[in-house]
Coordinates of C-alpha atoms in Angstrom, one line a residue:
M228 CA -10.2 20.9 -33.6
I229 CA -11.1 17.5 -35.0
N230 CA -9.0 16.8 -38.2
V231 CA -10.9 15.5 -41.2
L232 CA -9.5 13.9 -44.4
I233 CA -11.8 13.9 -47.5
V234 CA -11.2 11.2 -50.1
D235 CA -13.1 11.1 -53.4
D236 CA -12.0 10.7 -57.0
E237 CA -14.3 13.5 -58.2
P238 CA -12.8 16.9 -57.4
F239 CA -16.2 18.7 -57.4
I240 CA -17.5 16.4 -54.8
R241 CA -14.5 17.0 -52.5
Q242 CA -14.9 20.7 -53.0
G243 CA -18.6 20.5 -52.5
L244 CA -18.2 18.7 -49.2
I245 CA -15.8 21.4 -48.0
L246 CA -18.3 24.2 -48.9
L247 CA -21.4 22.3 -47.9
I248 CA -21.1 23.1 -44.2
D249 CA -19.2 25.4 -41.8
W250 CA -16.7 22.9 -40.5
N251 CA -14.9 25.2 -38.0
S252 CA -18.1 26.2 -36.2
L253 CA -18.8 22.5 -35.6
G254 CA -15.3 21.9 -34.1
F255 CA -13.8 20.3 -37.3
Q256 CA -11.1 21.3 -39.8
V257 CA -10.4 19.7 -43.2
C258 CA -6.7 18.9 -42.9
G259 CA -6.4 17.4 -46.4
Q260 CA -7.9 15.8 -49.5
A261 CA -7.1 12.7 -51.6
S262 CA -8.4 11.3 -54.9
N263 CA -8.1 7.6 -54.0
G264 CA -7.1 5.2 -51.2
V265 CA -3.4 5.2 -52.1
Q266 CA -3.1 9.0 -51.8
A267 CA -5.3 8.8 -48.7
L268 CA -2.8 6.5 -46.9
E269 CA 0.0 8.9 -47.6
C270 CA -2.0 11.8 -46.1
I271 CA -2.9 9.6 -43.1
R272 CA 0.7 8.8 -42.4
T273 CA 1.7 12.5 -42.4
M274 CA -1.5 14.2 -41.1
R275 CA -3.0 11.5 -38.7
P276 CA -6.6 12.7 -39.1
D277 CA -9.2 11.8 -36.6
L278 CA -11.9 11.2 -39.2
V279 CA -11.7 10.0 -42.8
I280 CA -14.7 10.6 -45.1
S281 CA -14.3 8.5 -48.2
D282 CA -16.1 7.4 -51.3
I283 CA -16.3 3.7 -51.9
K284 CA -15.9 3.6 -55.7
M285 CA -12.4 4.9 -56.5
P286 CA -9.5 3.8 -58.8
E287 CA -6.3 2.1 -57.5
M288 CA -7.7 1.6 -54.0
D289 CA -11.4 1.8 -53.2
G290 CA -12.9 3.0 -49.9
M291 CA -13.6 -0.5 -48.6
Q292 CA -9.9 -1.5 -49.0
L293 CA -8.9 1.8 -47.3
A294 CA -11.3 1.0 -44.5
K295 CA -9.7 -2.4 -44.0
I296 CA -6.2 -0.9 -43.8
I297 CA -7.2 1.8 -41.4
Y298 CA -8.9 -0.8 -39.2
E299 CA -5.9 -3.1 -39.2
Q300 CA -3.2 -0.4 -38.7
Y301 CA -4.9 2.2 -36.6
G302 CA -7.7 0.3 -34.8
G303 CA -9.9 2.6 -32.8
E304 CA -7.6 5.6 -33.0
M305 CA -9.0 6.7 -36.4
K306 CA -12.6 6.6 -37.5
M307 CA -14.2 6.5 -40.9
V308 CA -17.5 7.5 -42.8
L309 CA -18.2 5.9 -46.2
L310 CA -20.0 7.6 -49.1
S311 CA -21.8 5.6 -51.8
G312 CA -24.1 6.4 -54.8
F313 CA -26.2 3.4 -53.9
Y314 CA -26.9 1.1 -51.0
E315 CA -25.3 -2.4 -51.2
F316 CA -25.9 -4.9 -48.4
E317 CA -22.4 -6.5 -48.8
Y318 CA -20.7 -3.1 -48.5
A319 CA -22.7 -2.4 -45.3
K320 CA -21.7 -5.8 -43.8
Q321 CA -18.0 -5.1 -44.5
A322 CA -18.4 -1.6 -43.1
I323 CA -19.6 -3.0 -39.8
K324 CA -16.7 -5.5 -39.9
Y325 CA -14.2 -2.7 -40.2
Q326 CA -15.9 -0.6 -37.5
V327 CA -16.9 2.2 -40.0
N328 CA -18.8 4.9 -38.2
D329 CA -21.4 5.6 -40.8
Y330 CA -22.6 4.9 -44.3
I331 CA -24.0 7.9 -46.2
L332 CA -25.8 7.7 -49.6
K333 CA -25.1 10.2 -52.4
P334 CA -26.2 12.8 -53.2
I335 CA -25.3 14.0 -49.7
V336 CA -28.0 15.7 -47.7
K337 CA -26.6 18.5 -45.6
E338 CA -28.8 17.7 -42.6
E339 CA -27.8 14.0 -42.7
L340 CA -24.1 14.9 -42.8
L341 CA -24.6 17.3 -39.9
Q342 CA -26.2 14.6 -37.8
V343 CA -23.3 12.2 -38.5
L344 CA -20.7 14.8 -37.7
E345 CA -22.5 15.8 -34.5
A346 CA -22.7 12.2 -33.3
F347 CA -19.0 11.7 -34.2
R348 CA -18.0 14.9 -32.4
K349 CA -19.8 13.8 -29.2
A350 CA -18.3 10.3 -29.3
F351 CA -14.8 11.8 -30.1
M352 CA -15.0 14.2 -27.1
E353 CA -16.1 11.3 -24.8
R354 CA -13.2 9.1 -26.0
T355 CA -10.7 12.0 -25.7
E356 CA -11.9 12.7 -22.1
E357 CA -11.7 9.0 -21.2
K358 CA -8.2 8.7 -22.7
R359 CA -7.1 11.9 -20.9
H360 CA -8.4 10.5 -17.6
Q361 CA -6.8 7.1 -18.2
E362 CA -3.4 8.8 -19.1
K363 CA -3.7 10.9 -15.9
Q364 CA -4.3 7.8 -13.8
E365 CA -1.5 5.9 -15.5
H366 CA 0.8 8.9 -14.9
I367 CA -0.1 9.0 -11.2
V368 CA 0.6 5.3 -10.8
M369 CA 3.9 5.6 -12.7
T370 CA 4.9 8.6 -10.6
Q371 CA 4.2 6.7 -7.4
Q372 CA 6.1 3.7 -8.6
V373 CA 9.2 5.7 -9.6
Q374 CA 8.9 7.5 -6.3
S375 CA 9.0 4.2 -4.4
I376 CA 12.1 3.2 -6.4
L377 CA 13.9 6.4 -5.6
L378 CA 13.1 5.9 -1.9
G379 CA 14.2 2.2 -2.1
T380 CA 10.8 0.9 -1.0
A381 CA 9.7 -0.6 -4.3
D382 CA 8.6 -4.3 -4.5
E383 CA 9.5 -6.7 -7.3
D384 CA 6.2 -6.1 -9.2
T385 CA 6.9 -2.3 -9.2
L386 CA 10.4 -2.8 -10.5
A387 CA 9.2 -5.2 -13.2
S388 CA 6.5 -2.7 -14.3
I389 CA 8.9 0.2 -14.6
Q390 CA 11.4 -2.0 -16.4
V391 CA 8.7 -2.9 -19.0
S392 CA 7.9 0.8 -19.5
Y393 CA 11.6 1.5 -20.4
G394 CA 11.6 -1.4 -22.9
D395 CA 15.3 -2.3 -23.6
V396 CA 17.6 -3.4 -20.8
M397 CA 19.4 -0.5 -19.0
T398 CA 22.9 -1.0 -17.8
K399 CA 23.6 2.6 -16.4
L400 CA 21.2 4.9 -14.6
R401 CA 21.4 8.2 -12.8
C402 CA 19.1 10.5 -11.0
L403 CA 19.5 14.2 -11.8
M404 CA 18.1 16.8 -9.3
I405 CA 17.4 20.1 -11.0
E406 CA 16.8 23.2 -8.9
T407 CA 15.6 26.7 -9.8
E408 CA 17.5 29.2 -7.6
S409 CA 15.9 32.5 -6.9
E410 CA 15.2 34.7 -3.9
R411 CA 11.6 35.0 -5.0
E412 CA 9.5 31.9 -4.1
Q413 CA 7.1 32.4 -7.0
Q414 CA 9.9 32.6 -9.5
Q415 CA 11.3 29.3 -8.1
N416 CA 7.9 27.6 -8.4
D417 CA 7.3 28.9 -12.0
G418 CA 10.8 27.9 -12.9
S419 CA 10.4 24.3 -11.8
L420 CA 7.2 24.1 -13.8
L421 CA 9.0 25.3 -16.9
V422 CA 11.8 22.8 -16.3
E423 CA 9.3 19.9 -16.0
A424 CA 7.4 21.0 -19.1
H425 CA 10.6 21.4 -21.2
I426 CA 12.0 18.0 -20.3
N427 CA 8.7 16.3 -20.9
Q428 CA 8.4 17.8 -24.3
N429 CA 12.0 17.5 -25.5
H430 CA 13.6 14.6 -23.7
A431 CA 12.8 10.9 -23.3
G432 CA 14.1 10.4 -19.8
Y433 CA 11.5 10.2 -17.0
V434 CA 10.8 13.4 -15.1
L435 CA 8.8 14.0 -11.9
K436 CA 8.2 16.8 -9.4
S437 CA 9.9 16.6 -6.1
F438 CA 7.8 14.7 -3.6
T439 CA 9.6 16.0 -0.5
G440 CA 8.1 19.5 -0.4
E441 CA 10.7 21.5 -2.4
K442 CA 8.7 23.3 -5.0
N443 CA 11.8 24.5 -6.9
R444 CA 13.0 21.0 -7.5
V445 CA 12.5 18.5 -10.4
L446 CA 14.0 15.0 -10.7
H447 CA 15.1 13.5 -14.0
I448 CA 16.1 9.9 -14.6
V449 CA 18.8 9.5 -17.2
T450 CA 19.8 6.1 -18.6
D451 CA 22.4 4.8 -21.1
L452 CA 19.5 4.1 -23.5
L453 CA 18.6 7.8 -23.4
L454 CA 22.2 8.9 -24.0
K455 CA 22.5 6.4 -26.9
R456 CA 19.3 7.8 -28.6
E457 CA 20.7 11.3 -28.1
A458 CA 24.1 10.2 -29.3
L459 CA 25.7 12.1 -26.5
S460 CA 28.0 11.4 -23.5
L461 CA 26.6 12.1 -20.0
E462 CA 28.6 15.4 -19.7
Q463 CA 27.4 16.5 -23.2
Y464 CA 23.8 15.7 -22.4
V465 CA 23.8 17.5 -19.0
T466 CA 25.6 20.5 -20.4
R467 CA 23.1 20.8 -23.2
L468 CA 20.2 20.4 -20.8
Y469 CA 21.6 23.1 -18.6
T470 CA 21.9 25.5 -21.5
E471 CA 18.4 24.8 -22.7
L472 CA 16.9 25.3 -19.2
S473 CA 18.9 28.5 -18.6
Q474 CA 17.5 30.0 -21.8
I475 CA 13.8 29.4 -21.0
Q476 CA 13.8 31.3 -17.7
G477 CA 15.5 34.1 -15.8
A478 CA 16.3 32.3 -12.6
S479 CA 19.6 30.4 -12.1
I480 CA 19.7 26.6 -12.5
A481 CA 21.7 24.1 -10.5
I482 CA 22.0 20.4 -11.6
Y483 CA 23.1 17.7 -9.2
V484 CA 24.1 14.5 -11.1
G485 CA 23.8 11.5 -8.8
K486 CA 25.9 8.4 -8.5
E487 CA 25.9 6.0 -11.4
V488 CA 24.1 2.7 -10.7
H489 CA 23.6 -0.4 -12.8
R490 CA 20.3 -1.8 -11.8
L491 CA 16.8 -0.2 -11.4
E492 CA 16.6 -1.3 -7.7
E493 CA 19.8 0.6 -7.0
L494 CA 18.4 3.9 -8.3
H495 CA 17.6 5.1 -4.8
E496 CA 21.3 5.3 -4.2
S497 CA 21.7 7.7 -7.0
Y498 CA 18.7 9.7 -5.7
Y499 CA 20.1 10.0 -2.2
S500 CA 23.5 10.9 -3.5
C501 CA 22.0 14.1 -5.1
G502 CA 21.2 15.2 -1.6
K503 CA 24.8 14.6 -0.5
I504 CA 26.1 16.6 -3.4
K505 CA 23.9 19.5 -2.6
S506 CA 25.1 19.5 1.0
L507 CA 28.7 19.7 -0.2
R508 CA 28.3 22.2 -3.0
F509 CA 29.6 25.1 -1.0
F510 CA 32.8 23.2 -0.4
S511 CA 33.3 22.6 -4.1
A512 CA 34.9 24.6 -6.8
Y513 CA 32.6 23.1 -9.3
G514 CA 29.2 24.5 -10.5
P515 CA 26.5 25.1 -11.5
I516 CA 26.6 21.4 -12.5
Y517 CA 27.7 19.0 -9.7
Y518 CA 28.7 15.4 -10.4
F519 CA 28.8 12.8 -7.6
E520 CA 32.1 11.5 -8.8
H521 CA 33.7 14.9 -8.4
M522 CA 32.6 15.4 -4.8
D523 CA 34.2 14.1 -1.5
T524 CA 31.3 12.5 0.3
S525 CA 33.4 10.6 2.9
V526 CA 32.2 12.9 5.7
F527 CA 28.8 11.2 5.7
T528 CA 27.8 7.8 7.0
N529 CA 26.2 5.2 4.8
Q530 CA 22.5 5.5 4.3
P531 CA 20.2 3.5 6.6
A532 CA 19.5 0.0 5.4
G533 CA 15.8 -0.3 5.8
R534 CA 15.6 0.2 9.5
E535 CA 13.9 3.6 9.0
K536 CA 11.1 2.0 7.2
Q537 CA 10.4 -0.4 10.1
L538 CA 10.3 2.6 12.4
F539 CA 7.9 4.5 10.1
D540 CA 5.7 1.4 9.8
G541 CA 5.4 1.3 13.6
L542 CA 4.2 4.9 13.7
I543 CA 1.8 4.4 10.8
Q544 CA 0.3 1.3 12.5
A545 CA -0.2 3.2 15.8
I546 CA -2.1 5.9 13.9
E547 CA -4.2 3.3 12.0
E548 CA -5.1 1.5 15.1
Q549 CA -5.8 4.7 17.1
Q550 CA -3.0 3.8 19.6
T551 CA -2.3 7.5 20.3
E552 CA -0.6 6.8 23.6
D553 CA 2.2 5.0 21.6
I554 CA 2.8 7.8 19.0
R555 CA 5.3 9.8 21.0
G556 CA 7.4 6.7 21.6
H557 CA 7.5 5.9 17.9
A558 CA 8.4 9.5 17.0
Q559 CA 11.3 9.5 19.6
A560 CA 12.6 6.2 18.2
I561 CA 12.7 7.7 14.6
F562 CA 14.7 10.7 15.6
Q563 CA 16.9 8.7 17.9
F564 CA 17.8 6.5 15.0
F565 CA 18.7 9.4 12.8
L566 CA 20.8 10.9 15.6
E567 CA 22.7 7.6 16.3
Q568 CA 23.4 7.0 12.6
R569 CA 24.5 10.6 12.0
I570 CA 22.3 10.8 9.0
E571 CA 22.8 14.0 6.9
P572 CA 20.0 16.6 7.6
G573 CA 19.0 16.8 3.9
I574 CA 18.4 13.0 3.8
V575 CA 16.5 13.2 7.1
G576 CA 14.2 15.7 5.3
I577 CA 13.7 13.4 2.4
H578 CA 12.7 10.5 4.7
L579 CA 10.4 12.6 6.9
H580 CA 8.6 14.1 3.9
Y581 CA 8.1 10.6 2.5
L582 CA 6.6 9.7 5.9
A583 CA 4.4 12.8 5.9
Y584 CA 2.9 12.1 2.5
T585 CA 2.5 8.5 3.3
L586 CA 0.3 9.6 6.3
L587 CA -1.6 12.0 4.1
G588 CA -2.2 9.2 1.6
L589 CA -3.5 7.0 4.5
V590 CA -5.9 9.7 5.8
N591 CA -7.1 10.8 2.3
R592 CA -7.0 7.5 0.5
D593 CA -10.6 8.0 -0.8
D594 CA -9.8 11.5 -2.1
T595 CA -8.6 12.2 -5.6
D596 CA -6.5 15.2 -4.5
L597 CA -4.3 15.3 -1.5
N598 CA -3.8 19.1 -2.0
S599 CA -7.5 19.8 -1.4
D600 CA -7.0 20.5 2.3
E601 CA -4.9 23.7 2.4
E602 CA -4.7 23.6 6.2
W603 CA -3.0 20.2 6.0
M604 CA -0.5 21.4 3.3
Q605 CA 0.5 24.4 5.5
S606 CA 1.2 22.1 8.5
T607 CA 4.3 23.0 10.4
F608 CA 5.6 19.5 9.9
L609 CA 5.5 19.8 6.1
Q610 CA 7.1 23.3 6.1
T611 CA 9.9 22.5 8.6
N612 CA 13.6 22.9 7.9
Y613 CA 14.6 20.0 10.1
A614 CA 18.3 21.0 10.2
M615 CA 17.3 24.3 11.9
L616 CA 15.4 22.7 14.8
S617 CA 16.4 20.8 17.9
M618 CA 15.7 17.1 18.2
E619 CA 12.9 17.9 20.8
E620 CA 11.3 20.4 18.4
N621 CA 11.3 17.9 15.6
I622 CA 9.8 15.2 17.7
E623 CA 7.1 17.6 18.9
N624 CA 6.2 18.6 15.3
L625 CA 6.0 14.9 14.2
C626 CA 3.8 14.1 17.2
D627 CA 1.4 17.0 16.5
F628 CA 1.1 16.0 12.9
S629 CA 0.6 12.3 13.8
Y630 CA -2.1 13.2 16.4
T631 CA -3.9 15.2 13.7
C632 CA -3.7 12.3 11.3
A633 CA -5.1 9.9 13.8
E634 CA -8.0 12.2 14.6
K635 CA -8.7 12.8 10.9
L636 CA -8.5 9.1 10.2
K637 CA -10.9 8.4 13.0
E638 CA -13.4 10.9 11.6
R639 CA -13.0 9.5 8.1
Q640 CA -13.6 5.9 9.3
K641 CA -16.7 7.1 11.2
W642 CA -18.2 8.8 8.2
N643 CA -17.3 5.8 5.9
A644 CA -19.0 3.4 8.4
M645 CA -22.1 5.6 8.4
G646 CA -22.2 5.6 4.6
V647 CA -21.9 1.8 4.6
L648 CA -24.6 1.4 7.2
A649 CA -27.0 3.4 5.0
R650 CA -26.3 1.0 2.1
V651 CA -26.6 -2.0 4.4
E652 CA -29.9 -0.8 5.7
A653 CA -31.3 -0.4 2.2
Y654 CA -30.0 -3.8 1.2
I655 CA -31.7 -5.5 4.2
H656 CA -35.0 -3.8 3.4
E657 CA -34.8 -5.0 -0.2
H658 CA -33.5 -8.6 0.6
Y659 CA -35.0 -9.4 4.0
M660 CA -36.9 -12.3 2.5
E661 CA -33.6 -13.9 1.4
N662 CA -30.9 -15.7 3.4
V663 CA -29.3 -12.5 4.7
S664 CA -26.4 -12.7 7.2
L665 CA -23.6 -10.6 8.5
K666 CA -21.1 -12.8 6.6
L667 CA -22.9 -12.2 3.4
L668 CA -23.2 -8.4 4.0
G669 CA -19.5 -8.2 4.9
E670 CA -18.5 -9.9 1.6
H671 CA -21.0 -7.7 -0.3
F672 CA -19.8 -4.4 1.2
F673 CA -16.1 -5.4 1.6
M674 CA -16.1 -5.2 5.4
N675 CA -15.1 -7.4 8.2
S676 CA -18.4 -9.0 9.4
A677 CA -17.5 -8.8 13.1
Y678 CA -16.7 -5.1 12.8
L679 CA -19.9 -4.6 10.8
G680 CA -21.9 -6.2 13.5
Q681 CA -20.3 -4.0 16.1
I682 CA -21.0 -0.7 14.3
F683 CA -24.5 -1.9 13.4
K684 CA -25.4 -2.5 17.1
K685 CA -23.8 0.8 18.2
H686 CA -25.8 2.8 15.6
Y687 CA -29.2 1.0 15.8
G688 CA -29.1 0.0 19.5
V689 CA -29.9 -3.6 18.6
S690 CA -28.0 -6.6 17.1
F691 CA -28.2 -7.3 13.4
S692 CA -30.2 -10.4 14.1
D693 CA -32.8 -8.5 16.1
Y694 CA -33.0 -5.8 13.5
L695 CA -33.6 -8.3 10.7
N696 CA -36.2 -10.2 12.7
Q697 CA -38.1 -7.0 13.4
I698 CA -38.3 -6.1 9.7
R699 CA -39.5 -9.6 8.9
I700 CA -42.1 -9.7 11.7
D701 CA -43.4 -6.2 10.6
E702 CA -43.9 -7.5 7.1
A703 CA -45.5 -10.7 8.5
I704 CA -48.0 -8.5 10.4
R705 CA -48.9 -6.7 7.2
L706 CA -49.5 -10.0 5.4
L707 CA -51.6 -11.4 8.3
R708 CA -53.9 -8.4 8.3
R709 CA -54.3 -8.0 4.5
T710 CA -54.0 -11.5 3.0
D711 CA -55.3 -15.0 3.4
Y712 CA -51.9 -16.6 3.2
R713 CA -51.4 -19.4 5.7
V714 CA -48.9 -19.0 8.5
Y715 CA -46.3 -21.3 6.9
E716 CA -46.6 -19.4 3.6
I717 CA -46.1 -16.1 5.3
A718 CA -43.0 -17.4 7.1
T719 CA -41.5 -18.3 3.8
K720 CA -42.4 -15.0 2.2
V721 CA -40.7 -13.0 4.9
G722 CA -37.5 -15.1 4.9
Y723 CA -38.0 -17.9 7.4
R724 CA -37.4 -21.4 6.2
D725 CA -38.7 -23.0 9.4
S726 CA -42.4 -22.0 10.2
D727 CA -42.0 -23.2 13.9
Y728 CA -39.0 -20.8 14.3
F729 CA -41.1 -18.0 12.7
I730 CA -43.9 -18.6 15.1
N731 CA -41.5 -18.6 18.0
R732 CA -39.8 -15.3 16.9
F733 CA -43.3 -13.7 16.3
E734 CA -44.5 -14.7 19.7
K735 CA -41.4 -13.4 21.4
I736 CA -41.6 -10.0 19.7
R737 CA -45.4 -9.6 19.7
G738 CA -46.4 -11.6 22.8
E739 CA -48.8 -13.8 20.8
T740 CA -48.7 -16.3 17.9
P741 CA -49.4 -15.3 14.3
A742 CA -52.7 -17.2 14.4
Q743 CA -53.7 -15.3 17.6
Y744 CA -52.7 -12.0 16.2
R745 CA -54.7 -12.6 13.0
K746 CA -57.8 -13.7 14.9
R747 CA -57.6 -10.6 17.1
A748 CA -57.0 -8.3 14.2
Q749 CA -60.0 -9.8 12.3
T750 CA -62.2 -9.4 15.4
M751 CA -61.3 -5.8 15.8
H752 CA -61.9 -5.2 12.1
N753 CA -65.3 -6.8 12.2
S754 CA -66.2 -4.8 15.3
D755 CA -65.2 -1.6 13.6
S756 CA -67.2 -2.5 10.6
S757 CA -70.3 -3.2 12.7
S758 CA -70.0 0.1 14.5
C759 CA -69.8 2.0 11.2
A760 CA -73.0 0.2 9.8
P761 CA -76.1 2.5 9.4

């Protein structure tokens, strides 16, 4: 419902407006009334209406003063319709200045008010949808940025962007990994959705779904700023969170509290430490809340220091460049690295799922939803428990997935190229008389000009230059037959700046000069005309 505040110093007018139309059937509800601008501002602060319908002439604060304050304090978030017993040009000018939606004269005509409300409702819904879409896009970007920070692959711009979103300077950060534990997969999935929704609604720390395939897992970023706002210690906050989450669902909850770090770029250490804690939980007397500081993690080696990203980049590049013969070598190098470094299996899973979704993003970069292809999401590689397989089996699964990605990417590139060629062809037919070149087309369609030339020749069987010349000569033929333009004029009209070059190209394609062609065409036309004479 769209909330409406009615402001008028005459009670019978306020009541009349409420009774004049069926607000609910139009998608509106009157959330409050006020007798002047001062009262209206109090209502606005508590009710935050979407639309204010206000008289202009009122005591204490009139409608125009109210419009000014709404414009200055709320900008485009709140709209306004003004009522007046007579039309004044100066009022109308001020109304425009303060972005008032409409100006209605009293006595109010029902049909006119309905038109104004319908126009507002339509604009309101469009703004709401646009805002929802923008927020969704911003959330996607933010999620990707936080994900890259957790994985330790974020660049300086990403770190700066997230730092700005938090506002104040953080000195302590932790990653919490919250898991719903149940024998029933559906209950796990439903539980994680409840956890995510509850934290989003009731807590200020950032929360995101697991991006490594575990549907029962939610990640929650806790900072010293959050604890300060909540006026709680870390242990008090986590205990309260555990109690709240346990009450909203039947399944059990486990919370893994990662290592404390002091800079945003170190947050990946806290994230990885959650995996370590989970691996050791059965060797611990603690639970169902597990703190990194309470666990003995000395049995594991240090995390890889960037080497795994270089290995992943090598595989990704081989897939991008269709070097399928190199894929197996890259896959073997990745697992050999994990083996030599003795990386804990849970961490291997995190890295490989990151690689998998990076490849999915590469193949589906023009799609809005990576989950649209169910066959892909059910891939053996994405569903694998890496710790349960041999090294050879893991390598084979990664190779199969990589080959599929390479083939899919090849298909996508082919279809993208065909789509571009159709637009290129249309552009050439529309602009052939201009200075069209492969360089210009490449810049216009955001493609490498050399690659564009290659796919153009492969598709049309002729070079771009020959194709363009043929279009120009075909148009020149039409002009030679149907107009009296001179040859040099026709050359200019079809895109040739040099008439001698035009004549040369024409003769090469048609086997005769333009003048010879015109003369022959006219002779044939006259002959046909004579034979048709009575």
